[in-house]
Coordinates of N, CA and C in Angstrom, one line a residue:
X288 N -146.9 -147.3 -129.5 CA -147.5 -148.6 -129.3 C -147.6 -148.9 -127.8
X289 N -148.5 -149.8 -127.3 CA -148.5 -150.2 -126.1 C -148.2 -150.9 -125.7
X290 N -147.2 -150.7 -124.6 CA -147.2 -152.3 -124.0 C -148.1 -153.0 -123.2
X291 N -147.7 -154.0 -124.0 CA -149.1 -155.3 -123.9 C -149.2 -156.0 -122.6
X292 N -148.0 -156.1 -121.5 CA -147.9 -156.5 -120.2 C -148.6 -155.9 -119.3
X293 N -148.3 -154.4 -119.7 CA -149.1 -153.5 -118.6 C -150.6 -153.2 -118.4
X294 N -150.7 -154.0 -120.0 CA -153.0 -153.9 -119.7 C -152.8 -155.1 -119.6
X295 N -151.9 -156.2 -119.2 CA -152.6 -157.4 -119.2 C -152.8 -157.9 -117.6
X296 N -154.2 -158.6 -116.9 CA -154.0 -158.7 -115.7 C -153.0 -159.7 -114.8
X297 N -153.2 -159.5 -113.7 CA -151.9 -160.6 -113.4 C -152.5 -161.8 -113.3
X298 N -152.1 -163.1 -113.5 CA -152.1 -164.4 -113.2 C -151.8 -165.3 -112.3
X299 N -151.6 -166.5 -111.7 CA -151.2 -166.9 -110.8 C -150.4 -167.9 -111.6
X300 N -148.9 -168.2 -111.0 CA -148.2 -169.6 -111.5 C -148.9 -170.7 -111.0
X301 N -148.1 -171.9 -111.8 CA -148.8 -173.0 -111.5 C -149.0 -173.3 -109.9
X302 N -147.8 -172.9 -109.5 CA -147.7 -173.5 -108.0 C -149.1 -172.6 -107.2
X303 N -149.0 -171.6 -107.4 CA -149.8 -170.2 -107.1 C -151.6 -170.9 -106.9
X304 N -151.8 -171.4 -108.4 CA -152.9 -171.9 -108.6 C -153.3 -173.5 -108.1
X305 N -152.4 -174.0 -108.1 CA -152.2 -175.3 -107.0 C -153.3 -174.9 -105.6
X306 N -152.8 -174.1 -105.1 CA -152.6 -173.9 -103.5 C -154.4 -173.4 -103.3
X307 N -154.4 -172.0 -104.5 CA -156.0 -171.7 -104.4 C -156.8 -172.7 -104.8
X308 N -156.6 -173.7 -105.7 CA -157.4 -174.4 -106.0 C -158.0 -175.3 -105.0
X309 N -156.8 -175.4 -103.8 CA -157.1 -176.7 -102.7 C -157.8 -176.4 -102.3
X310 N -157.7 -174.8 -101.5 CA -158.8 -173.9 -100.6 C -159.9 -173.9 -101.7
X311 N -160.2 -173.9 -102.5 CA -161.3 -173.7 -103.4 C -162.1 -174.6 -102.9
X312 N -161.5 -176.0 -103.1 CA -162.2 -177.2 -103.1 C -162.5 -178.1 -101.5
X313 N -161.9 -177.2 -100.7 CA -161.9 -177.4 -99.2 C -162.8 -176.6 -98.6
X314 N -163.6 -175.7 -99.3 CA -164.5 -174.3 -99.0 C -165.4 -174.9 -100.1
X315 N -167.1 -175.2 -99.7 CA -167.8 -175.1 -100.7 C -168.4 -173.9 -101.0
X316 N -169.0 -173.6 -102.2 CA -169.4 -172.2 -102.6 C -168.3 -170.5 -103.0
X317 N -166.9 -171.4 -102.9 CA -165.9 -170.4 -102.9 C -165.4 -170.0 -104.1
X318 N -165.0 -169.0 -104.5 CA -164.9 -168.3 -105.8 C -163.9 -167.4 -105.6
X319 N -162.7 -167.2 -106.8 CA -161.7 -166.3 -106.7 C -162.6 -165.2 -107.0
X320 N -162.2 -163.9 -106.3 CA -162.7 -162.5 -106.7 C -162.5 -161.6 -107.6
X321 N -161.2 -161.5 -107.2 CA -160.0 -160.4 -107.8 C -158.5 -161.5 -107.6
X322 N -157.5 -161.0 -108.5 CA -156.3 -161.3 -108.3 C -155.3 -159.8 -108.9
X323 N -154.2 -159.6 -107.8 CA -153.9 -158.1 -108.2 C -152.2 -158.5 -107.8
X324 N -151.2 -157.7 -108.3 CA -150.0 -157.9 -107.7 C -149.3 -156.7 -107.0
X325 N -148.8 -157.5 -105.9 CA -148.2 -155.9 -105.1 C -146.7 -156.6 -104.6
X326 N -145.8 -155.5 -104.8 CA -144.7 -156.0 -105.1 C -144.0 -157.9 -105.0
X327 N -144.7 -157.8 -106.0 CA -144.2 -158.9 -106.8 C -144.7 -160.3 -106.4
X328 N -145.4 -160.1 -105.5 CA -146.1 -161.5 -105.3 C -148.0 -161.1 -105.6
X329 N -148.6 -161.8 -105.4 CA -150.4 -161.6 -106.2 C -150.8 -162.1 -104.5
X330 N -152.0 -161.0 -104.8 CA -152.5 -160.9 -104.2 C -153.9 -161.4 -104.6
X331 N -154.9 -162.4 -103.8 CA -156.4 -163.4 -104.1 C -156.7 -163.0 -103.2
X332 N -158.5 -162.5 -104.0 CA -159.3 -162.1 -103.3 C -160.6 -163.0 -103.1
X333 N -160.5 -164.0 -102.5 CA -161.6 -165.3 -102.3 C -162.9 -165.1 -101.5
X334 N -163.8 -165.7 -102.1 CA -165.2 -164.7 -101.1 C -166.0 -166.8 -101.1
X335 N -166.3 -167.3 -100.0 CA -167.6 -168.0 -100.0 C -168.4 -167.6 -99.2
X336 N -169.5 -168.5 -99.0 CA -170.3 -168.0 -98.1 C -171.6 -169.7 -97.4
X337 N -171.6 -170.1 -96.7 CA -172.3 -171.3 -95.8 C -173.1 -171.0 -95.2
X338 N -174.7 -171.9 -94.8 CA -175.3 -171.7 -93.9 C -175.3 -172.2 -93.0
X339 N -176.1 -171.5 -91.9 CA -175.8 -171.7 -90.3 C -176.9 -173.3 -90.2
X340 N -176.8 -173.6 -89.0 CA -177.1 -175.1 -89.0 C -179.0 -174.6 -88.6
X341 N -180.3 -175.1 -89.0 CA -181.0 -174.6 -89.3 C -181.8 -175.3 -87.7
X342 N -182.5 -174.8 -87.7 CA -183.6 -174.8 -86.2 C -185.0 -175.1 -86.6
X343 N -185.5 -176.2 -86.7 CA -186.7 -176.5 -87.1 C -187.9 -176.2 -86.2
X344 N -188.9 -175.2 -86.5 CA -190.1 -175.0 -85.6 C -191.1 -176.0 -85.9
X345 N -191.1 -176.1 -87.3 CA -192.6 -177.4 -87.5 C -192.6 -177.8 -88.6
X346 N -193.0 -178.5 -89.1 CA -192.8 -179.8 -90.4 C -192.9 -179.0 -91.4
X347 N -192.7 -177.7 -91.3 CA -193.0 -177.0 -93.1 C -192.7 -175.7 -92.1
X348 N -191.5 -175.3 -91.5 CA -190.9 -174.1 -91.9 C -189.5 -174.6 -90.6
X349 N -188.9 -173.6 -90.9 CA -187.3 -173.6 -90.3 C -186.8 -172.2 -90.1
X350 N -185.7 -171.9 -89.3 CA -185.4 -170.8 -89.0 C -183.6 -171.2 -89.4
X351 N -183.2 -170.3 -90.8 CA -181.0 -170.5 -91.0 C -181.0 -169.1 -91.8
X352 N -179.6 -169.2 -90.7 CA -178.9 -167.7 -91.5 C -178.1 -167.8 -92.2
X353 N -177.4 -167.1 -92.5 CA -176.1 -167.5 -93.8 C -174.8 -166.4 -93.4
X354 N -174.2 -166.7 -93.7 CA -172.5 -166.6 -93.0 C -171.6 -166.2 -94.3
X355 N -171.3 -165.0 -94.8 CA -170.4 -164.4 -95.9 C -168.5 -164.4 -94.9
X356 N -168.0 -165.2 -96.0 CA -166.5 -165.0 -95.9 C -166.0 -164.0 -96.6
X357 N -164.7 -163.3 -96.5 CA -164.3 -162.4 -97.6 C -162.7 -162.5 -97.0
X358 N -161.7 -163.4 -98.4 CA -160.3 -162.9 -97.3 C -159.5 -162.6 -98.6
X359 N -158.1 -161.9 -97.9 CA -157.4 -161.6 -98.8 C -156.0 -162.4 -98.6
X360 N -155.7 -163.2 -99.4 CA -154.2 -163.4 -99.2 C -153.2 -163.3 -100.3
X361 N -151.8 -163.2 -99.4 CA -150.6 -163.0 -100.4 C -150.1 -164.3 -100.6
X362 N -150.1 -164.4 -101.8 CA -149.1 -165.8 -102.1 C -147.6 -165.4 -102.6
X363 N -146.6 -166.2 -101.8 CA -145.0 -166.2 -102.9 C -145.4 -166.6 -104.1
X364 N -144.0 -167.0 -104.7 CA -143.8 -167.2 -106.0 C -144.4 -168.9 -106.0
X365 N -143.8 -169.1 -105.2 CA -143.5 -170.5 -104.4 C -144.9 -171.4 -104.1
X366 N -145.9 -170.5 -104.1 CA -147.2 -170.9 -103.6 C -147.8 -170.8 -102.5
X367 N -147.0 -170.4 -101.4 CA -147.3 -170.3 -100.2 C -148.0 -169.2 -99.6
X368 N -148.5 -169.1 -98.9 CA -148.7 -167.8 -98.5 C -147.9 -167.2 -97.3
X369 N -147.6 -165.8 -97.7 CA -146.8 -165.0 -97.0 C -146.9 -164.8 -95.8
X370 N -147.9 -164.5 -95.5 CA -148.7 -164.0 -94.1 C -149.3 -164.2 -93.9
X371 N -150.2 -164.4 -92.8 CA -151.6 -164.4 -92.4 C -152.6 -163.3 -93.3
X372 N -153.3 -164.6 -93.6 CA -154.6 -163.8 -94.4 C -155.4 -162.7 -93.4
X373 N -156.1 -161.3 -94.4 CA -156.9 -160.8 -93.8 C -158.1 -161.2 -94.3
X374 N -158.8 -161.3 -92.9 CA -160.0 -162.3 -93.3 C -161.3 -161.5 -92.2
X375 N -162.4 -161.7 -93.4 CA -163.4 -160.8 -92.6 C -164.9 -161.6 -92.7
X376 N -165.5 -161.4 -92.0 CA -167.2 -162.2 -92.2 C -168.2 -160.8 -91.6
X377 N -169.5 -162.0 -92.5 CA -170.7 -161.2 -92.1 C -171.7 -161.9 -91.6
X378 N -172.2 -162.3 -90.9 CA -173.4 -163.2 -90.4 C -174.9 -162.1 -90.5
X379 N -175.5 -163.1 -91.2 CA -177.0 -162.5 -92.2 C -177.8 -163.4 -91.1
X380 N -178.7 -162.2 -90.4 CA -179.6 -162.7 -89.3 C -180.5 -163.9 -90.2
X381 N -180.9 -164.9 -88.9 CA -181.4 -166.0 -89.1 C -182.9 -165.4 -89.8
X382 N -183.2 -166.1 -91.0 CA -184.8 -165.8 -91.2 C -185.6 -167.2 -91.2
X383 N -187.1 -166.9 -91.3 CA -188.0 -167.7 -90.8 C -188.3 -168.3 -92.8
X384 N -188.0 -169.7 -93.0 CA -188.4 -169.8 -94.3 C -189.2 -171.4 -94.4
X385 N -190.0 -171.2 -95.2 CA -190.5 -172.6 -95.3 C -190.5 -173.2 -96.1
X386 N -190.4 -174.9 -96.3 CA -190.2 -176.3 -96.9 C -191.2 -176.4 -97.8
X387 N -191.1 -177.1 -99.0 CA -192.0 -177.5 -99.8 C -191.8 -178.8 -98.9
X388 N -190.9 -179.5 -98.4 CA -191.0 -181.1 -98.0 C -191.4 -181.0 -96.6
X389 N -191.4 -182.1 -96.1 CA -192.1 -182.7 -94.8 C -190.3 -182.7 -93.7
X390 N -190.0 -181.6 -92.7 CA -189.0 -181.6 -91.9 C -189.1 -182.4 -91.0
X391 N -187.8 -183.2 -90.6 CA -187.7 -183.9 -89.3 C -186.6 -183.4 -88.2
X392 N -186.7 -183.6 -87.5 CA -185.5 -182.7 -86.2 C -186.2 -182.5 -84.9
X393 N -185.3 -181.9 -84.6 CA -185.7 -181.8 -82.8 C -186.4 -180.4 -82.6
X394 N -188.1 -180.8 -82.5 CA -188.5 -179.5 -82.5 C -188.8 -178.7 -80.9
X395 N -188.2 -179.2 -80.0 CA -188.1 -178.3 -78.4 C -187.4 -177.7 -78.0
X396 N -186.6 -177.3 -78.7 CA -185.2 -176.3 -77.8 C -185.8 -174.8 -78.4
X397 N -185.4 -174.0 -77.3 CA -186.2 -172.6 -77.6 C -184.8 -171.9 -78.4
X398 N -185.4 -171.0 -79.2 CA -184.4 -170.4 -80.5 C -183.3 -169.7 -79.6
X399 N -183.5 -168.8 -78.6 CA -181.9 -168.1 -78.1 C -181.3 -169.5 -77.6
X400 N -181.8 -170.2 -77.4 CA -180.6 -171.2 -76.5 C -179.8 -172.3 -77.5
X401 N -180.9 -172.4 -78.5 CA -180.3 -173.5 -80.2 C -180.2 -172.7 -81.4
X402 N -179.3 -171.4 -80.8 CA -179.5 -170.7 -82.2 C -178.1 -169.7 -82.5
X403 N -177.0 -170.4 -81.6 CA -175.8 -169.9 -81.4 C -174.7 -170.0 -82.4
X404 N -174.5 -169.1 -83.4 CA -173.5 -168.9 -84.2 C -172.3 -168.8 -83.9
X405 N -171.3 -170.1 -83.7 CA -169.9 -169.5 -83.1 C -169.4 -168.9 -84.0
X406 N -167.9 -168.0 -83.4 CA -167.5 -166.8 -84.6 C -166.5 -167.9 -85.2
X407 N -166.4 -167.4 -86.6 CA -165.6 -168.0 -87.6 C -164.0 -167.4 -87.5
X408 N -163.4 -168.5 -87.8 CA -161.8 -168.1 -87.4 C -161.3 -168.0 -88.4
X409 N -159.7 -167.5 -88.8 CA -159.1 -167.1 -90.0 C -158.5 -168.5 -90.7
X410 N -159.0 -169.0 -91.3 CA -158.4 -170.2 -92.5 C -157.0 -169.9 -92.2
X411 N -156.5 -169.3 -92.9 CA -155.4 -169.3 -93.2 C -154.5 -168.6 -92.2
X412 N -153.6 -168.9 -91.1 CA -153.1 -168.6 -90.2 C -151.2 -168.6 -90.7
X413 N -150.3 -168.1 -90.7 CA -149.4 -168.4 -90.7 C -148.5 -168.1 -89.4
X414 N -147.6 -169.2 -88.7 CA -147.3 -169.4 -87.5 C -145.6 -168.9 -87.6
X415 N -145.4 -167.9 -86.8 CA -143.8 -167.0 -87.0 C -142.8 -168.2 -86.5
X416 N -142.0 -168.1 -87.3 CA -141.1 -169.4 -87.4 C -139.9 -168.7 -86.2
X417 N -139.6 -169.8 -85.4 CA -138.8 -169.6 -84.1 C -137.3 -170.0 -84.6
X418 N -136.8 -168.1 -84.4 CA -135.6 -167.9 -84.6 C -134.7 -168.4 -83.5
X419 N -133.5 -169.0 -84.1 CA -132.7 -169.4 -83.0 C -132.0 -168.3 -82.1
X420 N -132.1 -168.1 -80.4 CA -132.1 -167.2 -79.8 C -130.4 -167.1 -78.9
X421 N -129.6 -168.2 -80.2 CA -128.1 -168.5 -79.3 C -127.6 -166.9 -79.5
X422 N -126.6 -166.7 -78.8 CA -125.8 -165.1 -79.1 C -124.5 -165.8 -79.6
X423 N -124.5 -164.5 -80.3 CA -123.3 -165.0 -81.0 C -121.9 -164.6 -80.5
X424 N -120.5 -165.7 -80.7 CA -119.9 -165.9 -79.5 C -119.3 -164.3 -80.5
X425 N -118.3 -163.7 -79.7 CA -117.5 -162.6 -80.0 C -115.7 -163.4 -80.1
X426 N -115.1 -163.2 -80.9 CA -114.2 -163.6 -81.0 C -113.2 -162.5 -80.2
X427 N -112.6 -163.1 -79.9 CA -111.2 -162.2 -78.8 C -110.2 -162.5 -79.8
X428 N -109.8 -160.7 -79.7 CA -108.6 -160.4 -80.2 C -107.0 -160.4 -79.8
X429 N -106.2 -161.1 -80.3 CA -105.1 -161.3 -79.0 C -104.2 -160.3 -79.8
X430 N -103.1 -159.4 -79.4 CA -102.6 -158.5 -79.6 C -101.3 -159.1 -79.2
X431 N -100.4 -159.0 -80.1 CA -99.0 -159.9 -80.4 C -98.0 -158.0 -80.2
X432 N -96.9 -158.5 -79.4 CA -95.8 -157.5 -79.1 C -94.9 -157.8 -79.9
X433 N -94.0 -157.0 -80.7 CA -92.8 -157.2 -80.9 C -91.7 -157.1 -80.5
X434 N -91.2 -157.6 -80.6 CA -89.1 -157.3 -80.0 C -88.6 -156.1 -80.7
X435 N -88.6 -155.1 -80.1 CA -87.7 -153.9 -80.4 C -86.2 -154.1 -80.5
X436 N -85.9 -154.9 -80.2 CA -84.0 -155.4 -80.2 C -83.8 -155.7 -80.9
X437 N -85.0 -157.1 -81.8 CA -84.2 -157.3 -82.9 C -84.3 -156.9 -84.8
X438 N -85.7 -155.5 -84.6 CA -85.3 -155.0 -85.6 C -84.6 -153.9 -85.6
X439 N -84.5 -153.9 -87.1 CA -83.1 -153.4 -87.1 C -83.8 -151.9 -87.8
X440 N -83.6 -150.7 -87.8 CA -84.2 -149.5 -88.0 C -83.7 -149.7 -89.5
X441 N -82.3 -149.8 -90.2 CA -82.1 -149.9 -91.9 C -83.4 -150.8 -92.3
X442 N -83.9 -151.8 -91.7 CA -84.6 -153.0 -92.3 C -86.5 -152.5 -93.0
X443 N -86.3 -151.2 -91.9 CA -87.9 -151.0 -91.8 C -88.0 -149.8 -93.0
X444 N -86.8 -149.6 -93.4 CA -87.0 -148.3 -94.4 C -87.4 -148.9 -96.1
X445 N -88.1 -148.0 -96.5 CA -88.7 -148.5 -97.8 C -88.1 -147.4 -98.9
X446 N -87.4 -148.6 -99.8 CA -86.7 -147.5 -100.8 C -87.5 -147.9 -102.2

């Protein structure tokens, strides 16, 4: 017979599903991918994707590109994430598309100069937490002498 754990995929706890749901809803167009577990905490594979702010040439067409996310993060048990996400993009050259409606905007700025995609940064950053850098004191050892005079050699023998 099989065990039933081992075909079944992994899940996220409540807390787990807490945390992706925020970024879900903080990211529009974002969708869980994959979820996989590697020792012992799961691993979410979240993909959205937004477009770039659009450049109007004339009242019935526009010039926007679109911008793919793809990250991976580890969550604890706990909810948190472990590490800094690995986080990757794709920016999909701007194309020329046109409006069924009537556009309004600022149609004089030439396209290389209003057409600048800044690069996208990693969401999810985790900042290394500042160990305290005191040294630790060393205790001194004090070494205590005995009086040879006043034991007595019968006293030290074990019968």
């Amino acid at each position: 017979m099989k065990n039933k754990s081992s075909s079944r995929k992994p899940r996220l706890n409540k807390k787990q599903r807490a945390w992706v749901n925020s970024f879900l809803s903080s990211h529009p167009n974002a969708r869980v991918r994959t979820i996989y577990e590697l020792d012992g905490d799961r691993v979410v594979q979240i993909e959205w994707w937004e477009n770039t702010n659009p450049v109007i040439l004339d009242p019935k067409t526009y010039i926007q590109g679109i911008i793919s996310y793809n990250m991976w993060i580890k969550l604890r048990k706990s909810g948190d994430p472990r590490k800094t996400a690995e986080f990757s993009y794709r920016i999909t050259p701007p194309e020329k598309r046109s409006a069924s409606w009537h556009l309004t905007g600022q149609l004089s700025l030439e396209l290389p100069q209003c057409y600048e995609v800044p690069e996208p940064n990693n969401p999810v950053t985790i900042k290394p937490k500042r160990r305290n850098t005191k040294t630790k004191k060393v205790k001194k050892f004090i070494q205590y002498t005995l009086p040879l005079s006043e034991i007595s050699v019968l006293g030290c023998q074990i019968i």
